[in-house]
PDB file of C-alpha atoms in Angstrom:
ATOM      1  CA  UNK A   1      32.222  88.882 172.277  1.00 50.00           C
ATOM      2  CA  UNK A   2      34.686  88.067 169.561  1.00 51.00           C
ATOM      3  CA  UNK A   3      34.720  84.803 169.208  1.00 45.00           C
ATOM      4  CA  UNK A   4      38.207  82.941 168.899  1.00 39.00           C
ATOM      5  CA  UNK A   5      39.517  79.675 166.492  1.00 34.00           C
ATOM      6  CA  UNK A   6      41.951  78.365 165.254  1.00 34.00           C
ATOM      7  CA  UNK A   7      41.912  79.802 161.218  1.00 36.00           C
ATOM      8  CA  UNK A   8      38.198  80.477 160.361  1.00 37.00           C
ATOM      9  CA  UNK A   9      36.216  84.373 160.739  1.00 39.00           C
ATOM     10  CA  UNK A  10      35.238  85.132 163.341  1.00 38.00           C
ATOM     11  CA  UNK A  11      39.204  84.812 164.960  1.00 39.00           C
ATOM     12  CA  UNK A  12      41.955  86.436 166.205  1.00 41.00           C
ATOM     13  CA  UNK A  13      43.995  87.189 164.533  1.00 42.00           C
ATOM     14  CA  UNK A  14      47.883  87.571 165.310  1.00 40.00           C
ATOM     15  CA  UNK A  15      49.992  89.850 162.950  1.00 42.00           C
ATOM     16  CA  UNK A  16      53.928  88.994 163.943  1.00 39.00           C
ATOM     17  CA  UNK A  17      56.074  91.012 162.948  1.00 38.00           C
ATOM     18  CA  UNK A  18      59.552  89.682 163.579  1.00 35.00           C
ATOM     19  CA  UNK A  19      62.347  91.596 162.320  1.00 37.00           C
ATOM     20  CA  UNK A  20      66.411  90.374 161.965  1.00 35.00           C
ATOM     21  CA  UNK A  21      68.109  89.916 165.284  1.00 32.00           C
ATOM     22  CA  UNK A  22      71.233  91.718 164.313  1.00 31.00           C
ATOM     23  CA  UNK A  23      70.366  95.060 164.206  1.00 38.00           C
ATOM     24  CA  UNK A  24      70.676  97.674 166.458  1.00 40.00           C
ATOM     25  CA  UNK A  25      67.873  99.964 166.072  1.00 49.00           C
ATOM     26  CA  UNK A  26      66.098 103.256 167.795  1.00 58.00           C
ATOM     27  CA  UNK A  27      62.819 102.723 169.985  1.00 63.00           C
ATOM     28  CA  UNK A  28      60.317 104.110 168.593  1.00 79.00           C
ATOM     29  CA  UNK A  29      58.141 104.333 172.035  1.00 85.00           C
ATOM     30  CA  UNK A  30      57.245 107.551 173.288  1.00 86.00           C
ATOM     31  CA  UNK A  31      55.380 108.864 176.488  1.00 86.00           C
ATOM     32  CA  UNK A  32      53.198 110.415 175.195  1.00 83.00           C
ATOM     33  CA  UNK A  33      52.060 108.886 172.284  1.00 86.00           C
ATOM     34  CA  UNK A  34      53.074 111.408 169.825  1.00 84.00           C
ATOM     35  CA  UNK A  35      50.291 110.944 167.286  1.00 85.00           C
ATOM     36  CA  UNK A  36      47.191 108.391 168.054  1.00 84.00           C
ATOM     37  CA  UNK A  37      46.729 109.734 171.864  1.00 87.00           C
ATOM     38  CA  UNK A  38      42.947 108.996 170.921  1.00 87.00           C
ATOM     39  CA  UNK A  39      44.019 105.759 170.244  1.00 90.00           C
ATOM     40  CA  UNK A  40      46.084 105.280 173.497  1.00 91.00           C
ATOM     41  CA  UNK A  41      44.633 103.217 176.375  1.00 91.00           C
ATOM     42  CA  UNK A  42      45.840 101.812 179.581  1.00 91.00           C
ATOM     43  CA  UNK A  43      45.911  97.781 179.885  1.00 92.00           C
ATOM     44  CA  UNK A  44      46.087  97.019 183.650  1.00 92.00           C
ATOM     45  CA  UNK A  45      48.371  93.748 184.194  1.00 91.00           C
ATOM     46  CA  UNK A  46      47.541  93.617 188.147  1.00 86.00           C
ATOM     47  CA  UNK A  47      49.980  95.049 190.879  1.00 86.00           C
ATOM     48  CA  UNK A  48      50.514  99.062 190.045  1.00 89.00           C
ATOM     49  CA  UNK A  49      51.738  98.658 185.889  1.00 91.00           C
ATOM     50  CA  UNK A  50      49.633  98.724 182.792  1.00 93.00           C
ATOM     51  CA  UNK A  51      50.499  97.991 178.797  1.00 94.00           C
ATOM     52  CA  UNK A  52      50.584 100.564 176.912  1.00 93.00           C
ATOM     53  CA  UNK A  53      48.694  99.563 173.666  1.00 93.00           C
ATOM     54  CA  UNK A  54      46.811 101.104 170.615  1.00 93.00           C
ATOM     55  CA  UNK A  55      43.021 100.202 170.060  1.00 93.00           C
ATOM     56  CA  UNK A  56      39.740 100.857 167.637  1.00 93.00           C
ATOM     57  CA  UNK A  57      37.662 100.310 170.807  1.00 86.00           C
ATOM     58  CA  UNK A  58      37.700 100.370 174.027  1.00 78.00           C
ATOM     59  CA  UNK A  59      36.485  96.929 175.046  1.00 73.00           C
ATOM     60  CA  UNK A  60      33.096  97.033 176.857  1.00 64.00           C
ATOM     61  CA  UNK A  61      32.110 100.770 174.124  1.00 63.00           C
ATOM     62  CA  UNK A  62      29.540 100.383 172.130  1.00 57.00           C
ATOM     63  CA  UNK A  63      31.290 100.969 168.858  1.00 59.00           C
ATOM     64  CA  UNK A  64      32.592  97.319 169.999  1.00 57.00           C
ATOM     65  CA  UNK A  65      29.487  95.443 170.633  1.00 68.00           C
ATOM     66  CA  UNK A  66      29.108  95.133 167.246  1.00 78.00           C
ATOM     67  CA  UNK A  67      32.527  93.622 166.157  1.00 85.00           C
ATOM     68  CA  UNK A  68      33.336  90.555 165.692  1.00 88.00           C
ATOM     69  CA  UNK A  69      36.939  89.716 165.084  1.00 90.00           C
ATOM     70  CA  UNK A  70      39.966  91.116 166.604  1.00 90.00           C
ATOM     71  CA  UNK A  71      43.527  92.394 164.901  1.00 94.00           C
ATOM     72  CA  UNK A  72      46.357  91.716 167.739  1.00 94.00           C
ATOM     73  CA  UNK A  73      49.502  93.334 165.722  1.00 93.00           C
ATOM     74  CA  UNK A  74      52.619  93.299 167.326  1.00 90.00           C
ATOM     75  CA  UNK A  75      55.822  95.318 166.121  1.00 86.00           C
ATOM     76  CA  UNK A  76      58.636  94.647 165.430  1.00 78.00           C
ATOM     77  CA  UNK A  77      62.382  95.581 167.005  1.00 73.00           C
ATOM     78  CA  UNK A  78      61.828  99.551 166.771  1.00 76.00           C
ATOM     79  CA  UNK A  79      58.814  99.434 168.854  1.00 77.00           C
ATOM     80  CA  UNK A  80      56.774 101.274 166.989  1.00 84.00           C
ATOM     81  CA  UNK A  81      52.967 100.308 167.200  1.00 88.00           C
ATOM     82  CA  UNK A  82      52.104 103.549 165.808  1.00 90.00           C
ATOM     83  CA  UNK A  83      52.266 102.496 163.395  1.00 91.00           C
ATOM     84  CA  UNK A  84      51.522  99.204 163.317  1.00 92.00           C
ATOM     85  CA  UNK A  85      48.228  99.853 164.415  1.00 94.00           C
ATOM     86  CA  UNK A  86      47.770 102.644 161.312  1.00 93.00           C
ATOM     87  CA  UNK A  87      48.674 101.222 158.601  1.00 93.00           C
ATOM     88  CA  UNK A  88      46.185  97.849 159.972  1.00 95.00           C
ATOM     89  CA  UNK A  89      43.692 100.098 160.250  1.00 96.00           C
ATOM     90  CA  UNK A  90      44.137 101.054 156.553  1.00 96.00           C
ATOM     91  CA  UNK A  91      43.767  98.378 155.797  1.00 96.00           C
ATOM     92  CA  UNK A  92      40.405  96.955 157.417  1.00 96.00           C
ATOM     93  CA  UNK A  93      39.933 101.186 155.815  1.00 96.00           C
ATOM     94  CA  UNK A  94      40.106  99.533 153.371  1.00 96.00           C
ATOM     95  CA  UNK A  95      38.187  96.674 152.645  1.00 95.00           C
ATOM     96  CA  UNK A  96      35.066  98.303 154.346  1.00 95.00           C
ATOM     97  CA  UNK A  97      35.871  95.702 158.195  1.00 93.00           C
ATOM     98  CA  UNK A  98      35.612  98.782 160.722  1.00 91.00           C
ATOM     99  CA  UNK A  99      32.443  97.799 162.120  1.00 89.00           C
ATOM    100  CA  UNK A 100      33.161  94.953 162.412  1.00 91.00           C
ATOM    101  CA  UNK A 101      36.774  94.630 163.656  1.00 92.00           C
ATOM    102  CA  UNK A 102      38.922  95.627 166.665  1.00 92.00           C
ATOM    103  CA  UNK A 103      42.692  96.154 165.306  1.00 95.00           C
ATOM    104  CA  UNK A 104      44.633  96.404 168.436  1.00 95.00           C
ATOM    105  CA  UNK A 105      48.586  97.397 168.617  1.00 95.00           C
ATOM    106  CA  UNK A 106      50.082  96.236 172.839  1.00 94.00           C
ATOM    107  CA  UNK A 107      53.837  97.742 172.930  1.00 92.00           C
ATOM    108  CA  UNK A 108      56.349  96.341 174.530  1.00 90.00           C
ATOM    109  CA  UNK A 109      58.942  99.396 176.442  1.00 89.00           C
ATOM    110  CA  UNK A 110      61.651 100.466 177.076  1.00 87.00           C
ATOM    111  CA  UNK A 111      61.680 103.980 178.131  1.00 89.00           C
ATOM    112  CA  UNK A 112      59.922 104.491 181.479  1.00 92.00           C
ATOM    113  CA  UNK A 113      55.844 106.090 181.206  1.00 92.00           C
ATOM    114  CA  UNK A 114      53.339 106.370 183.108  1.00 92.00           C
ATOM    115  CA  UNK A 115      49.486 105.742 182.880  1.00 90.00           C
ATOM    116  CA  UNK A 116      48.647 109.879 183.155  1.00 88.00           C
ATOM    117  CA  UNK A 117      51.492 110.663 180.532  1.00 89.00           C
ATOM    118  CA  UNK A 118      50.533 107.487 177.932  1.00 90.00           C
ATOM    119  CA  UNK A 119      46.400 107.957 178.189  1.00 81.00           C
ATOM    120  CA  UNK A 120      45.962 111.306 179.531  1.00 68.00           C
ATOM    121  CA  UNK A 121      43.148 110.575 181.126  1.00 60.00           C
ATOM    122  CA  UNK A 122      40.499 109.490 178.816  1.00 64.00           C
ATOM    123  CA  UNK A 123      39.058 106.117 179.140  1.00 62.00           C
ATOM    124  CA  UNK A 124      42.476 106.012 181.959  1.00 66.00           C
ATOM    125  CA  UNK A 125      41.433 102.260 183.758  1.00 77.00           C
ATOM    126  CA  UNK A 126      44.475 102.801 185.797  1.00 85.00           C
ATOM    127  CA  UNK A 127      45.267 105.628 188.410  1.00 86.00           C
ATOM    128  CA  UNK A 128      47.952 107.472 186.886  1.00 86.00           C
ATOM    129  CA  UNK A 129      50.590 106.570 189.211  1.00 88.00           C
ATOM    130  CA  UNK A 130      50.881 103.070 187.225  1.00 91.00           C
ATOM    131  CA  UNK A 131      53.832 102.416 185.364  1.00 92.00           C
ATOM    132  CA  UNK A 132      54.660 100.600 182.129  1.00 92.00           C
ATOM    133  CA  UNK A 133      56.698  96.957 182.480  1.00 92.00           C
ATOM    134  CA  UNK A 134      60.043  97.664 180.609  1.00 90.00           C
ATOM    135  CA  UNK A 135      62.286  95.114 177.968  1.00 86.00           C
ATOM    136  CA  UNK A 136      65.431  96.321 178.071  1.00 81.00           C
ATOM    137  CA  UNK A 137      66.293  94.479 174.220  1.00 76.00           C
ATOM    138  CA  UNK A 138      64.601  93.113 171.799  1.00 71.00           C
ATOM    139  CA  UNK A 139      64.904  90.137 172.396  1.00 74.00           C
ATOM    140  CA  UNK A 140      63.703  89.649 175.304  1.00 80.00           C
ATOM    141  CA  UNK A 141      60.408  90.858 174.588  1.00 81.00           C
ATOM    142  CA  UNK A 142      60.411  89.302 171.406  1.00 84.00           C
ATOM    143  CA  UNK A 143      61.323  85.481 173.246  1.00 84.00           C
ATOM    144  CA  UNK A 144      58.860  85.862 175.882  1.00 83.00           C
ATOM    145  CA  UNK A 145      61.247  86.438 178.827  1.00 80.00           C
ATOM    146  CA  UNK A 146      60.384  88.670 182.499  1.00 82.00           C
ATOM    147  CA  UNK A 147      60.543  92.598 181.826  1.00 84.00           C
ATOM    148  CA  UNK A 148      62.039  94.731 184.028  1.00 73.00           C
ATOM    149  CA  UNK A 149      65.233  92.828 184.208  1.00 65.00           C
ATOM    150  CA  UNK A 150      68.271  95.324 185.011  1.00 64.00           C
ATOM    151  CA  UNK A 151      66.406  97.149 188.094  1.00 58.00           C
ATOM    152  CA  UNK A 152      66.886  93.637 189.890  1.00 57.00           C
ATOM    153  CA  UNK A 153      62.774  93.009 189.552  1.00 61.00           C
ATOM    154  CA  UNK A 154      61.898  89.550 187.312  1.00 66.00           C
ATOM    155  CA  UNK A 155      58.365  91.068 186.743  1.00 78.00           C
ATOM    156  CA  UNK A 156      56.068  89.371 184.299  1.00 86.00           C
ATOM    157  CA  UNK A 157      56.287  87.510 180.825  1.00 89.00           C
ATOM    158  CA  UNK A 158      55.730  89.339 177.796  1.00 89.00           C
ATOM    159  CA  UNK A 159      53.932  86.516 176.346  1.00 92.00           C
ATOM    160  CA  UNK A 160      51.504  87.153 179.940  1.00 93.00           C
ATOM    161  CA  UNK A 161      51.116  90.980 178.755  1.00 93.00           C
ATOM    162  CA  UNK A 162      50.371  89.648 175.431  1.00 93.00           C
ATOM    163  CA  UNK A 163      47.448  86.794 177.472  1.00 94.00           C
ATOM    164  CA  UNK A 164      46.058  89.998 179.099  1.00 93.00           C
ATOM    165  CA  UNK A 165      46.188  91.877 175.776  1.00 93.00           C
ATOM    166  CA  UNK A 166      43.722  88.997 174.474  1.00 91.00           C
ATOM    167  CA  UNK A 167      41.421  89.189 178.270  1.00 91.00           C
ATOM    168  CA  UNK A 168      41.153  93.272 177.595  1.00 89.00           C
ATOM    169  CA  UNK A 169      39.739  92.445 174.471  1.00 85.00           C
ATOM    170  CA  UNK A 170      36.947  90.141 175.118  1.00 79.00           C
TER     171      UNK A 170
END
């Protein structure tokens, strides 16, 4: 099992990339993902919702049992979770830490997506028709706002969604 500590190995690292607040950026969230499809997982959030993540090893997999640390890397405003995942994996691999490290990059989507599209039924932990919560602006998810505000539904806080990802990691 992964151990959590303040800032000493083994540890869970939160790497946040907070971009400047004054820009209008194009979303890079794609459903289904354009690449890294073998690393696309649907994390159940409760109800009929899931959070899309890229993960180097799924929980419970034999290879995940060897892991002693996890890195959860958070994308910036353009929601480029796939690129953050790939960049972090490159660093972990170059440091020869891939066996002992789980890399997870959650995505805070701004577009609709169903579980069937996201993970293409590979190792899927949620039913096909589960959908993503949506944060329409980067300010909403960056500051912990609830999802789906424009859809007349006060959804899950982005911070609560990240807590679920941490639980899923263990």
